[in-house]
Coordinates of C-alpha atoms in Angstrom, one line a residue:
Chain A
X1 CA -0.6 -0.2 0.0
X2 CA 2.9 2.3 0.9
X3 CA 4.9 1.7 -2.3
X4 CA 1.6 2.7 -4.5
X5 CA 0.9 5.3 -2.8
X6 CA 4.2 7.1 -3.5
X7 CA 5.0 6.0 -7.0
X8 CA 1.1 8.3 -7.1
X9 CA 2.8 10.8 -5.9
X10 CA 5.4 10.9 -7.7
X11 CA 3.3 11.0 -10.4
X12 CA 1.1 14.0 -9.7
X13 CA 4.9 15.2 -8.9
X14 CA 5.7 15.1 -12.9
X15 CA 3.2 13.8 -14.7
X16 CA 2.7 17.1 -16.7
X17 CA -0.6 18.4 -15.8
X18 CA -2.4 20.8 -18.5
X19 CA -3.8 23.6 -17.4
X20 CA -7.5 22.8 -17.4
X21 CA -6.5 20.7 -13.5
X22 CA -5.0 23.8 -13.3
X23 CA -8.2 26.1 -12.7
X24 CA -9.2 23.1 -10.9
X25 CA -6.8 22.5 -8.1
X26 CA -6.8 27.0 -7.7
X27 CA -10.7 25.9 -7.0
X28 CA -9.9 23.7 -5.1
X29 CA -7.4 26.2 -2.2
X30 CA -9.5 29.2 -3.2
X31 CA -11.9 27.1 -1.1
X32 CA -10.1 26.2 2.1
X33 CA -8.3 29.1 2.1
X34 CA -8.3 32.6 0.6
X35 CA -11.8 34.1 -1.3
X36 CA -12.5 34.0 -4.8
X37 CA -11.2 37.0 -6.4
X38 CA -7.5 37.1 -6.3
X39 CA -6.5 34.0 -7.6
X40 CA -9.1 33.5 -9.8
X41 CA -7.9 37.1 -11.2
X42 CA -6.0 36.3 -14.4
X43 CA -8.9 32.6 -15.4
X44 CA -11.6 33.2 -18.2
X45 CA -13.0 31.7 -19.9
X46 CA -14.5 32.2 -22.7
X47 CA -16.5 30.9 -25.3
X48 CA -16.8 29.2 -28.9
X49 CA -20.1 29.3 -29.6
X50 CA -21.5 27.6 -33.6
X51 CA -24.3 26.8 -35.8
X52 CA -23.2 24.2 -37.8
X53 CA -24.2 24.5 -41.0
X54 CA -27.5 23.8 -41.8
X55 CA -27.9 22.5 -46.2
X56 CA -25.1 20.2 -47.8
X57 CA -21.2 22.0 -48.5
X58 CA -22.8 24.1 -51.9
X59 CA -20.5 22.1 -55.0
X60 CA -17.2 23.5 -57.0
X61 CA -18.2 23.5 -60.7
X62 CA -15.9 21.1 -61.7
X63 CA -17.1 18.5 -57.9
X64 CA -21.0 19.2 -59.4
X65 CA -19.7 17.7 -63.3
X66 CA -17.5 15.3 -61.9
X67 CA -21.0 14.0 -60.2
X68 CA -23.1 14.1 -63.0
X69 CA -20.6 12.7 -65.2
X70 CA -20.2 9.9 -62.9
X71 CA -24.3 9.3 -61.8
X72 CA -24.8 9.8 -65.8
X73 CA -22.1 6.7 -66.5
X74 CA -24.3 4.8 -64.2
X75 CA -28.0 4.6 -65.2
X76 CA -26.0 4.0 -68.6
X77 CA -24.9 0.7 -67.0
X78 CA -26.5 0.5 -64.8
X79 CA -30.0 -2.6 -64.9
X80 CA -33.1 -2.3 -67.2
X81 CA -36.1 -1.4 -64.7
X82 CA -38.1 -4.4 -64.3
X83 CA -41.7 -4.0 -65.5
X84 CA -42.9 -7.3 -65.0
X85 CA -42.3 -6.5 -60.5
X86 CA -44.0 -3.9 -60.1
X87 CA -46.6 -4.0 -62.5
X88 CA -48.7 -7.6 -62.6
X89 CA -49.6 -9.2 -66.4
X90 CA -52.9 -7.0 -67.8
X91 CA -54.1 -4.4 -64.6
X92 CA -54.9 -1.4 -65.9
X93 CA -51.4 -0.2 -63.6
X94 CA -49.4 -2.2 -66.4
X95 CA -51.8 -0.5 -68.8
X96 CA -51.2 2.5 -68.0
X97 CA -47.9 2.6 -67.1
X98 CA -46.4 1.7 -70.7
X99 CA -49.1 4.5 -72.6
X100 CA -47.0 6.7 -70.4
X101 CA -43.9 5.4 -71.4
X102 CA -41.6 7.0 -73.9
X103 CA -40.6 3.5 -75.9
X104 CA -37.0 4.4 -78.4
X105 CA -37.2 3.5 -82.7
X106 CA -36.2 0.4 -83.0
X107 CA -33.9 -1.1 -85.7
X108 CA -36.2 -1.8 -89.7
X109 CA -33.6 -2.5 -93.0
X110 CA -32.6 0.2 -95.2
X111 CA -33.4 3.4 -92.5
X112 CA -30.3 5.8 -92.2
X113 CA -31.0 6.8 -88.0
X114 CA -29.7 10.0 -87.5
X115 CA -27.6 9.1 -83.6
X116 CA -27.1 6.2 -85.1
X117 CA -28.2 2.2 -85.3
X118 CA -30.6 1.2 -82.3
X119 CA -29.3 -2.3 -79.9
X120 CA -32.3 -2.7 -78.0
X121 CA -32.8 -5.1 -75.8
X122 CA -36.3 -6.0 -73.8
X123 CA -37.6 -2.5 -75.5
X124 CA -34.4 0.2 -74.0
X125 CA -31.0 1.3 -76.0
X126 CA -28.6 0.4 -74.9
X127 CA -26.7 3.1 -75.6
X128 CA -28.1 5.9 -73.3
X129 CA -30.3 5.5 -69.8
X130 CA -33.3 4.6 -68.9
X131 CA -35.7 7.7 -69.2
X132 CA -38.3 5.2 -66.6
X133 CA -42.2 7.7 -66.4
X134 CA -44.6 7.7 -63.6
X135 CA -48.0 7.9 -64.8
X136 CA -49.7 11.0 -64.1
X137 CA -52.7 9.6 -61.6
X138 CA -56.3 11.8 -62.9
X139 CA -58.0 9.9 -60.2
X140 CA -56.7 11.1 -57.8
X141 CA -55.5 14.2 -58.8
X142 CA -56.6 16.2 -55.4
X143 CA -54.5 14.3 -53.7
X144 CA -51.8 14.5 -52.5
X145 CA -50.1 12.6 -54.8
X146 CA -46.5 11.5 -53.7
X147 CA -44.9 9.8 -56.0
X148 CA -45.6 11.7 -60.2
X149 CA -45.7 15.2 -58.1
X150 CA -42.0 17.0 -59.3
X151 CA -40.1 17.2 -56.6
X152 CA -39.4 21.3 -55.9
X153 CA -36.3 21.9 -54.1
X154 CA -36.8 24.9 -51.6
X155 CA -33.7 28.2 -52.7
X156 CA -30.9 28.3 -50.6
X157 CA -30.7 31.4 -50.0
X158 CA -32.7 33.3 -46.9
X159 CA -34.6 36.5 -47.3
X160 CA -31.3 36.8 -44.3
X161 CA -29.1 36.6 -46.6
X162 CA -30.9 38.5 -49.4
X163 CA -31.0 41.4 -46.5
X164 CA -26.9 41.1 -45.1
X165 CA -28.8 40.4 -41.2
X166 CA -25.5 39.1 -39.8
X167 CA -28.0 38.5 -37.0
X168 CA -29.3 36.0 -37.9
X169 CA -28.5 33.3 -37.8
X170 CA -30.7 31.4 -40.9
X171 CA -27.9 33.0 -42.5
X172 CA -25.4 31.3 -45.3
X173 CA -27.1 27.8 -44.1
X174 CA -23.6 25.7 -45.8
X175 CA -22.1 27.5 -42.9
X176 CA -20.9 27.0 -39.4
X177 CA -21.6 29.9 -39.0
X178 CA -19.7 31.7 -35.2
X179 CA -21.4 34.2 -32.6
X180 CA -19.0 37.6 -32.4
X181 CA -20.6 40.5 -29.5
X182 CA -18.2 43.7 -29.6
X183 CA -18.0 45.3 -26.2
X184 CA -15.8 47.9 -25.7
X185 CA -15.7 49.0 -29.4
X186 CA -13.5 45.2 -30.3
X187 CA -14.6 42.5 -32.0
X188 CA -14.4 38.8 -30.4
X189 CA -15.3 36.4 -29.1
X190 CA -17.6 36.7 -25.9
X191 CA -15.4 35.5 -22.6
X192 CA -15.6 35.5 -19.1
X193 CA -13.8 36.3 -16.5
X194 CA -14.9 33.4 -13.7
X195 CA -15.6 35.1 -10.6
X196 CA -16.3 31.7 -8.6
X197 CA -14.4 28.2 -8.7
X198 CA -16.6 26.4 -11.3
X199 CA -15.5 24.4 -14.7
X200 CA -14.9 26.5 -17.3
X201 CA -17.5 25.4 -19.2
X202 CA -20.1 25.5 -16.9
X203 CA -18.8 29.4 -16.5
X204 CA -19.1 29.5 -19.2
X205 CA -22.7 28.1 -20.4
X206 CA -23.5 31.0 -17.3
X207 CA -22.4 33.7 -19.7
X208 CA -23.6 33.0 -22.5
X209 CA -26.6 33.2 -21.3
X210 CA -26.2 36.7 -18.5
X211 CA -24.9 38.6 -22.1
X212 CA -27.9 36.8 -24.2
X213 CA -31.0 35.0 -23.2
X214 CA -32.5 31.8 -21.2
X215 CA -34.6 31.2 -25.3
X216 CA -31.4 29.5 -25.8
X217 CA -30.7 25.9 -26.3
X218 CA -26.5 25.7 -26.4
X219 CA -24.8 21.6 -26.6
X220 CA -21.0 22.1 -24.6
X221 CA -19.3 19.2 -26.2
X222 CA -16.4 19.2 -24.0
X223 CA -15.4 20.1 -21.1
X224 CA -11.4 20.7 -22.2
X225 CA -11.1 23.5 -23.4
X226 CA -10.0 24.2 -27.2
X227 CA -7.5 27.0 -27.3
X228 CA -5.7 29.3 -24.5
X229 CA -4.8 32.9 -25.4
X230 CA -2.7 34.3 -23.0
X231 CA -2.5 37.9 -22.3
X232 CA 0.3 40.4 -20.3
X233 CA -1.9 42.9 -19.0
X234 CA -4.4 43.4 -21.3
X235 CA -2.4 42.8 -24.2
X236 CA -2.7 39.2 -26.4
X237 CA 0.9 37.9 -26.2
X238 CA 2.4 35.1 -29.0
X239 CA 1.2 31.4 -27.9
X240 CA 5.4 30.1 -27.1
X241 CA 5.1 33.7 -24.7
X242 CA 8.1 32.5 -21.8
X243 CA 5.9 35.1 -20.0
X244 CA 5.0 33.5 -16.2
X245 CA 2.6 36.4 -15.4
X246 CA -0.1 35.9 -17.7
X247 CA -3.2 36.2 -18.1
X248 CA -4.9 33.2 -19.5
X249 CA -8.1 33.3 -21.2
X250 CA -9.6 29.1 -22.2
X251 CA -12.0 28.9 -25.1
X252 CA -14.6 26.2 -24.8
X253 CA -16.9 24.9 -27.9
X254 CA -19.8 24.8 -27.7
X255 CA -22.8 24.1 -30.6
X256 CA -26.5 26.7 -30.7
X257 CA -29.5 24.0 -31.0
X258 CA -32.3 25.9 -30.4
X259 CA -33.5 29.5 -30.0
X260 CA -31.4 32.7 -30.4
X261 CA -28.6 35.1 -29.2
X262 CA -30.4 38.1 -27.4
X263 CA -28.9 41.0 -26.3
X264 CA -29.4 41.3 -22.8
X265 CA -26.7 43.0 -20.9
X266 CA -25.3 46.6 -21.8
X267 CA -21.6 45.8 -22.4
X268 CA -22.6 44.1 -25.3
X269 CA -23.3 46.9 -28.5
X270 CA -23.6 44.6 -30.8
X271 CA -23.6 40.5 -31.9
X272 CA -23.1 38.9 -35.5
X273 CA -22.7 35.6 -36.1
X274 CA -20.2 35.7 -39.4
X275 CA -18.4 32.6 -41.5
X276 CA -14.4 32.1 -40.9
X277 CA -13.3 34.0 -43.8
X278 CA -16.4 36.9 -42.0
X279 CA -14.2 36.7 -38.4
X280 CA -10.2 36.7 -40.7
X281 CA -12.0 40.3 -41.5
X282 CA -14.0 41.6 -37.5
X283 CA -11.5 41.1 -35.2
X284 CA -8.2 42.0 -35.3
X285 CA -5.3 40.0 -36.9
X286 CA -3.6 38.6 -34.3
X287 CA -6.4 37.5 -32.7
X288 CA -7.5 35.6 -35.2
X289 CA -3.2 34.5 -36.4
X290 CA -4.1 32.6 -33.3
X291 CA -8.1 31.1 -33.3
X292 CA -8.4 30.6 -37.6
X293 CA -7.4 26.8 -37.2
X294 CA -10.2 26.3 -34.9
X295 CA -12.6 27.1 -36.8
X296 CA -14.6 25.8 -40.0
X297 CA -13.8 25.9 -43.6
X298 CA -16.9 24.2 -44.9
Chain B
X1 CA 16.3 -30.5 -41.6
X2 CA 11.7 -30.5 -42.7
X3 CA 13.1 -26.8 -42.8
X4 CA 15.2 -26.6 -45.3
X5 CA 14.4 -26.9 -49.0
X6 CA 16.8 -28.0 -51.4
X7 CA 14.2 -27.4 -54.6
X8 CA 14.9 -30.1 -57.8
X9 CA 14.9 -32.5 -55.3
X10 CA 13.6 -34.0 -51.1
X11 CA 16.4 -33.3 -49.0
X12 CA 18.4 -36.3 -48.2
X13 CA 18.1 -37.4 -45.1
X14 CA 14.9 -37.6 -46.3
X15 CA 15.6 -41.1 -47.9
X16 CA 12.5 -41.5 -50.3
X17 CA 12.7 -42.0 -53.9
X18 CA 10.2 -39.6 -55.9
X19 CA 10.2 -35.5 -54.6
X20 CA 8.9 -34.4 -51.4
X21 CA 9.2 -30.6 -52.4
X22 CA 7.1 -28.5 -56.1
X23 CA 9.3 -27.5 -58.3
X24 CA 8.7 -24.1 -57.7
X25 CA 8.0 -22.9 -60.9
X26 CA 4.7 -24.8 -60.6
X27 CA 3.7 -22.5 -57.6
X28 CA 3.9 -19.9 -60.2
X29 CA 0.3 -19.6 -61.2
X30 CA -0.7 -17.9 -64.8
X31 CA -3.4 -16.4 -66.2
X32 CA -3.9 -17.6 -69.6
X33 CA -6.5 -14.5 -70.5
X34 CA -3.9 -11.7 -69.2
X35 CA -1.0 -13.5 -71.8
X36 CA -3.4 -13.7 -74.4
X37 CA -2.8 -9.6 -76.7
X38 CA -7.2 -10.7 -77.8
X39 CA -8.7 -9.1 -74.9
X40 CA -6.0 -6.0 -74.7
X41 CA -8.6 -4.3 -71.6
X42 CA -8.9 -7.6 -69.4
X43 CA -5.6 -6.3 -68.8
X44 CA -6.6 -3.1 -67.4
X45 CA -8.3 -1.9 -63.6
X46 CA -11.3 -2.6 -62.4
X47 CA -10.9 1.4 -61.9
X48 CA -10.3 2.3 -65.3
X49 CA -13.2 3.4 -67.3
X50 CA -12.5 1.4 -70.1
X51 CA -12.6 -1.4 -68.1
X52 CA -15.6 -3.1 -68.4
X53 CA -16.0 -4.4 -65.0
X54 CA -16.1 -1.1 -64.6
X55 CA -19.0 0.4 -61.6
X56 CA -18.6 4.5 -61.0
X57 CA -18.5 5.1 -57.8
X58 CA -18.3 8.4 -56.4
X59 CA -22.1 9.6 -58.0
X60 CA -23.7 11.8 -55.8
X61 CA -23.0 13.8 -52.8
X62 CA -22.4 11.8 -49.5
X63 CA -24.1 14.2 -46.7
X64 CA -23.6 11.8 -44.0
X65 CA -19.8 11.1 -45.1
X66 CA -20.0 15.4 -45.3
X67 CA -21.3 16.1 -41.8
X68 CA -18.6 13.6 -40.0
X69 CA -16.1 15.4 -41.9
X70 CA -16.5 18.7 -41.3
X71 CA -18.6 18.9 -37.7
X72 CA -18.1 15.3 -36.7
X73 CA -14.8 14.9 -36.2
X74 CA -12.7 17.9 -34.8
X75 CA -16.2 17.6 -31.9
X76 CA -15.1 13.3 -31.8
X77 CA -12.0 13.9 -31.4
X78 CA -11.8 16.9 -28.5
X79 CA -14.4 14.8 -26.0
X80 CA -11.9 12.1 -26.3
X81 CA -8.8 14.0 -25.7
X82 CA -6.5 13.4 -22.5
X83 CA -3.4 14.9 -22.1
X84 CA -1.4 13.2 -21.8
X85 CA -3.2 9.7 -22.3
X86 CA -0.3 7.1 -22.5
X87 CA -2.0 3.5 -24.1
X88 CA -4.6 0.6 -22.3
X89 CA -2.9 -2.3 -22.6
X90 CA -5.1 -5.3 -23.7
X91 CA -5.4 -8.3 -21.6
X92 CA -2.7 -10.4 -23.9
X93 CA -2.2 -14.2 -24.2
X94 CA 0.8 -15.2 -21.4
X95 CA 3.9 -16.8 -22.1
X96 CA 5.0 -19.9 -19.9
X97 CA 9.2 -18.8 -18.8
X98 CA 10.5 -22.1 -19.8
X99 CA 11.4 -23.1 -16.0
X100 CA 10.3 -27.0 -17.1
X101 CA 11.8 -28.3 -20.9
X102 CA 8.0 -29.4 -21.6
X103 CA 7.1 -25.5 -21.7
X104 CA 9.0 -25.5 -25.9
X105 CA 5.7 -25.6 -27.9
X106 CA 3.6 -25.7 -25.5
X107 CA 1.0 -22.9 -26.1
X108 CA 0.7 -19.7 -24.8
X109 CA -2.0 -19.4 -21.8
X110 CA -5.7 -17.5 -22.4
X111 CA -5.3 -14.0 -21.8
X112 CA -6.3 -13.7 -17.5
X113 CA -10.2 -13.9 -17.2
X114 CA -10.9 -13.6 -21.2
X115 CA -10.7 -16.1 -23.8
X116 CA -9.5 -14.2 -26.2
X117 CA -7.0 -11.0 -25.9
X118 CA -9.3 -7.6 -25.9
X119 CA -6.8 -5.2 -27.8
X120 CA -4.6 -2.4 -26.8
X121 CA -6.3 1.0 -26.7
X122 CA -4.4 3.8 -28.3
X123 CA -4.8 7.4 -27.2
X124 CA -6.3 9.8 -29.0
X125 CA -5.2 11.7 -32.0
X126 CA -6.2 12.6 -35.1
X127 CA -5.1 9.7 -36.4
X128 CA -7.9 7.7 -35.0
X129 CA -11.4 10.4 -35.0
X130 CA -13.8 7.5 -35.3
X131 CA -15.9 7.7 -39.1
X132 CA -17.8 4.1 -40.9
X133 CA -16.3 1.3 -41.8
X134 CA -19.2 -0.9 -43.3
X135 CA -23.0 -1.2 -42.2
X136 CA -24.1 -5.4 -42.4
X137 CA -27.6 -6.4 -42.4
X138 CA -28.9 -9.9 -42.3
X139 CA -31.4 -11.7 -41.9
X140 CA -32.0 -15.0 -40.7
X141 CA -35.3 -16.9 -41.3
X142 CA -36.2 -19.9 -39.0
X143 CA -39.0 -20.9 -41.3
X144 CA -37.0 -21.6 -43.6
X145 CA -36.0 -24.3 -42.9
X146 CA -40.0 -26.0 -44.1
X147 CA -40.1 -23.8 -46.4
X148 CA -36.9 -22.1 -48.7
X149 CA -39.3 -20.9 -51.1
X150 CA -39.0 -17.4 -48.4
X151 CA -35.2 -17.5 -49.3
X152 CA -36.3 -15.4 -52.6
X153 CA -38.5 -12.4 -50.5
X154 CA -35.8 -12.6 -47.8
X155 CA -33.2 -11.7 -51.1
X156 CA -35.1 -9.8 -52.5
X157 CA -36.7 -7.5 -49.4
X158 CA -33.2 -6.6 -48.4
X159 CA -32.3 -5.9 -52.3
X160 CA -35.1 -3.6 -51.7
X161 CA -34.1 -2.0 -48.8
X162 CA -30.5 -1.2 -49.3
X163 CA -29.6 -1.1 -53.4
X164 CA -27.4 -3.6 -53.1
X165 CA -27.1 -7.8 -54.5
X166 CA -27.4 -9.1 -51.3
X167 CA -25.0 -12.8 -50.3
X168 CA -27.0 -15.8 -49.2
X169 CA -26.4 -17.3 -45.2
X170 CA -26.0 -20.7 -44.3
X171 CA -27.0 -22.6 -41.2
X172 CA -23.3 -23.3 -39.1
X173 CA -24.3 -26.2 -37.2
X174 CA -27.3 -29.0 -36.8
X175 CA -29.4 -28.4 -34.0
X176 CA -32.5 -31.5 -34.8
X177 CA -34.8 -30.0 -31.9
X178 CA -36.0 -26.8 -34.2
X179 CA -35.0 -28.9 -37.3
X180 CA -32.1 -26.6 -38.4
X181 CA -29.5 -29.0 -40.6
X182 CA -25.9 -27.9 -41.1
X183 CA -25.2 -26.0 -44.0
X184 CA -29.3 -25.8 -45.5
X185 CA -29.7 -22.0 -46.2
X186 CA -31.5 -19.5 -43.6
X187 CA -31.7 -16.3 -45.7
X188 CA -29.8 -13.1 -46.6
X189 CA -27.2 -10.4 -45.6
X190 CA -25.6 -7.8 -47.4
X191 CA -22.8 -5.6 -46.3
X192 CA -22.9 -1.8 -46.9
X193 CA -20.4 0.4 -47.3
X194 CA -19.2 4.2 -48.8
X195 CA -22.6 5.9 -50.1
X196 CA -24.2 2.9 -49.9
X197 CA -24.3 2.4 -45.6
X198 CA -25.1 6.3 -45.7
X199 CA -28.1 6.1 -47.3
X200 CA -29.7 2.9 -45.6
X201 CA -28.5 5.4 -42.3
X202 CA -30.4 8.6 -43.5
X203 CA -33.2 6.7 -44.3
X204 CA -32.6 4.4 -41.3
X205 CA -32.7 7.6 -38.5
X206 CA -35.0 10.1 -41.1
X207 CA -37.4 7.7 -42.0
X208 CA -37.5 4.6 -40.6
X209 CA -37.0 5.3 -37.0
X210 CA -38.8 8.5 -35.9
X211 CA -42.4 5.7 -37.7
X212 CA -41.6 3.0 -34.7
X213 CA -43.8 3.7 -32.1
X214 CA -42.2 0.9 -29.9
X215 CA -39.2 2.6 -30.7
X216 CA -37.1 4.8 -27.6
X217 CA -32.8 3.7 -29.2
X218 CA -30.9 1.8 -29.6
X219 CA -29.9 -0.3 -26.6
X220 CA -26.1 1.1 -24.6
X221 CA -25.2 -2.8 -24.0
X222 CA -25.7 -3.2 -27.9
X223 CA -22.5 -3.6 -29.2
X224 CA -19.3 -6.0 -29.7
X225 CA -17.9 -3.7 -26.0
X226 CA -14.9 -3.3 -29.3
X227 CA -16.4 -0.4 -31.5
X228 CA -19.2 -2.2 -33.1
X229 CA -22.7 -1.9 -32.6
X230 CA -25.8 -3.8 -32.9
X231 CA -29.4 -3.9 -32.6
X232 CA -32.4 -5.3 -34.6
X233 CA -36.0 -3.9 -36.6
X234 CA -38.8 -6.7 -36.4
X235 CA -41.2 -7.3 -39.2
X236 CA -44.0 -5.2 -38.9
X237 CA -40.9 -2.2 -37.9
X238 CA -39.1 -3.0 -42.0
X239 CA -42.5 -0.9 -43.2
X240 CA -41.2 2.0 -42.7
X241 CA -38.4 2.1 -45.9
X242 CA -40.2 3.4 -48.5
X243 CA -39.4 1.8 -51.0
X244 CA -41.3 -0.6 -48.4
X245 CA -44.6 0.7 -47.5
X246 CA -44.9 2.7 -51.6
X247 CA -45.4 -1.0 -52.4
X248 CA -47.2 -3.0 -49.6
X249 CA -49.4 -5.1 -52.2
X250 CA -45.8 -7.2 -53.4
X251 CA -44.5 -7.1 -49.5
X252 CA -47.5 -9.6 -47.9
X253 CA -45.0 -11.2 -46.5
X254 CA -41.6 -9.2 -44.3
X255 CA -39.1 -9.9 -42.3
X256 CA -36.9 -8.6 -39.4
X257 CA -34.0 -7.9 -40.0
X258 CA -30.8 -7.8 -37.4
X259 CA -28.1 -4.6 -38.6
X260 CA -24.3 -4.2 -37.6
X261 CA -23.0 -0.3 -38.3
X262 CA -19.1 -1.2 -38.0
X263 CA -17.4 1.6 -37.0
X264 CA -13.6 2.2 -36.6
X265 CA -14.2 3.4 -32.4
X266 CA -12.3 1.6 -30.4
X267 CA -14.4 1.6 -28.4
X268 CA -18.4 1.1 -27.7
X269 CA -18.8 5.2 -26.2
X270 CA -17.0 6.6 -29.0
X271 CA -18.8 4.0 -31.3
X272 CA -22.2 5.3 -29.4
X273 CA -21.3 9.1 -29.6
X274 CA -21.3 8.9 -33.1
X275 CA -23.7 7.6 -33.7
X276 CA -25.8 10.1 -32.0
X277 CA -24.2 12.9 -33.9
X278 CA -25.3 10.4 -37.1
X279 CA -28.5 10.7 -35.6
X280 CA -29.2 7.4 -33.8
X281 CA -30.8 7.2 -29.9
X282 CA -29.5 5.5 -27.0
X283 CA -31.3 3.9 -24.1
X284 CA -29.6 2.6 -21.3
X285 CA -26.9 2.0 -18.6
X286 CA -23.4 2.2 -20.0
X287 CA -21.4 -1.0 -19.9
X288 CA -17.6 -0.5 -20.8
X289 CA -14.7 -3.2 -20.4
X290 CA -12.3 -2.9 -17.8
X291 CA -8.6 -1.7 -18.0
X292 CA -9.5 0.4 -20.6
X293 CA -9.0 5.1 -20.4

């Protein structure tokens, strides 16, 4: 037992203590001895709150052309539609289906075919892809005829996109949006100094509800911070700084699932939901240089 | 000296009249159709569009894979990341200590408390973030012993739902009480990879599972412990696949199916994190293997 205890102590001494452990040990010390505030002064918890993409990413024209080419090729190589399986012979459904089809030309001797000689098997020209047309259901036209109704896609460009509304969660549907707030004239991710000993992710979530509204459903990805920024007297330092007396700002990653951010604190002058490129143009270059790699390009 | 090979004759020490060792040149397999100049397209790789075996695979945008790549991967990495973590050694076979001459050539003992070795769990890094490997849909129909024609229906149902040609499955053992004989065809299965797997998963999470009124979620205890999650659908649940639902007249008899999702996750917990991100709900208490993180 004694040996085990010693090895544990040695491990805890020699082992590297990550920044988030440091916070917990400090908080325990606070409980035991001094009042909160002095020891927690250099620590703040920031929130990287994102809205994940709602629709598929926009395709590059080359990608779209590639998918289209492969798809047409696959349709060309597909089996002929098994009419006999879906429509029993001699039924009304079969007759309607047969009438709705556009059958290809068949080969005749002495006839010149400008698009090439047909190569027919089971009523299908094997040189091309097969087009199957579903019959219109005349009797039930008033009902919701799901199968023969053409598919109409919703627009990927929303009203918020057209109006240029940067505060809407319904802009840039195919991109990840990040919440930026303007405090004291500077654009930053929301950041909250730790005033009482509690885990970083709880402090960040609580702070967000104080400046935003409680009608917001967010999901914290992990209690592990995703980045740390170091400051000295409010000035951002390099990531590899060797200074001992620094203030640390830990970044907690979170997604907004429901609700909306509405300013409910006088400290916040303005807020925006921005993509990576827009964040780069809004915040300070040094600030973006240390956080840009965390933001999604999609 | 059995391990010593002489190429033309058997070893002198064996003293037999004919060669026991096959000549090396007989072992080189020759595919004659590839030597012939008559079919040059057979020499092409199946991935070459000129080959007759070519089938286009990447025909659509794969939104499930894109969601995993663009959104889930970085989150899964952060959730499971522990700073300075060391590999958690699995239980391996135990070697003999060779204090006795009889230990030579004796097979190693099984791991302590296990029958088979367990894998070593490596720390989470950007290299081993979980992903979907394949989805296996398996239908075993007990009534096939008395009615072998059911095999046709099972295969057809799987092909309709997944769009992939099924393979038959056969009874592995004799079970006379169930009328089961080894080698009898007992249903079918399909292995889905790539876009077929994505398509099946999105149909399942968006159309089928929400419509099943009795479905509460996949059990948290369902899995192989090391990153494979399985669950089952009853014959009445299979109705909600759109291929069946809109053609119910043709599907008087429906068959249940077992769905196994193989992931590259090291533990079931990580596999469930990935699958929850794809919209599969989980319920119940969890079960964690020992000696892991």
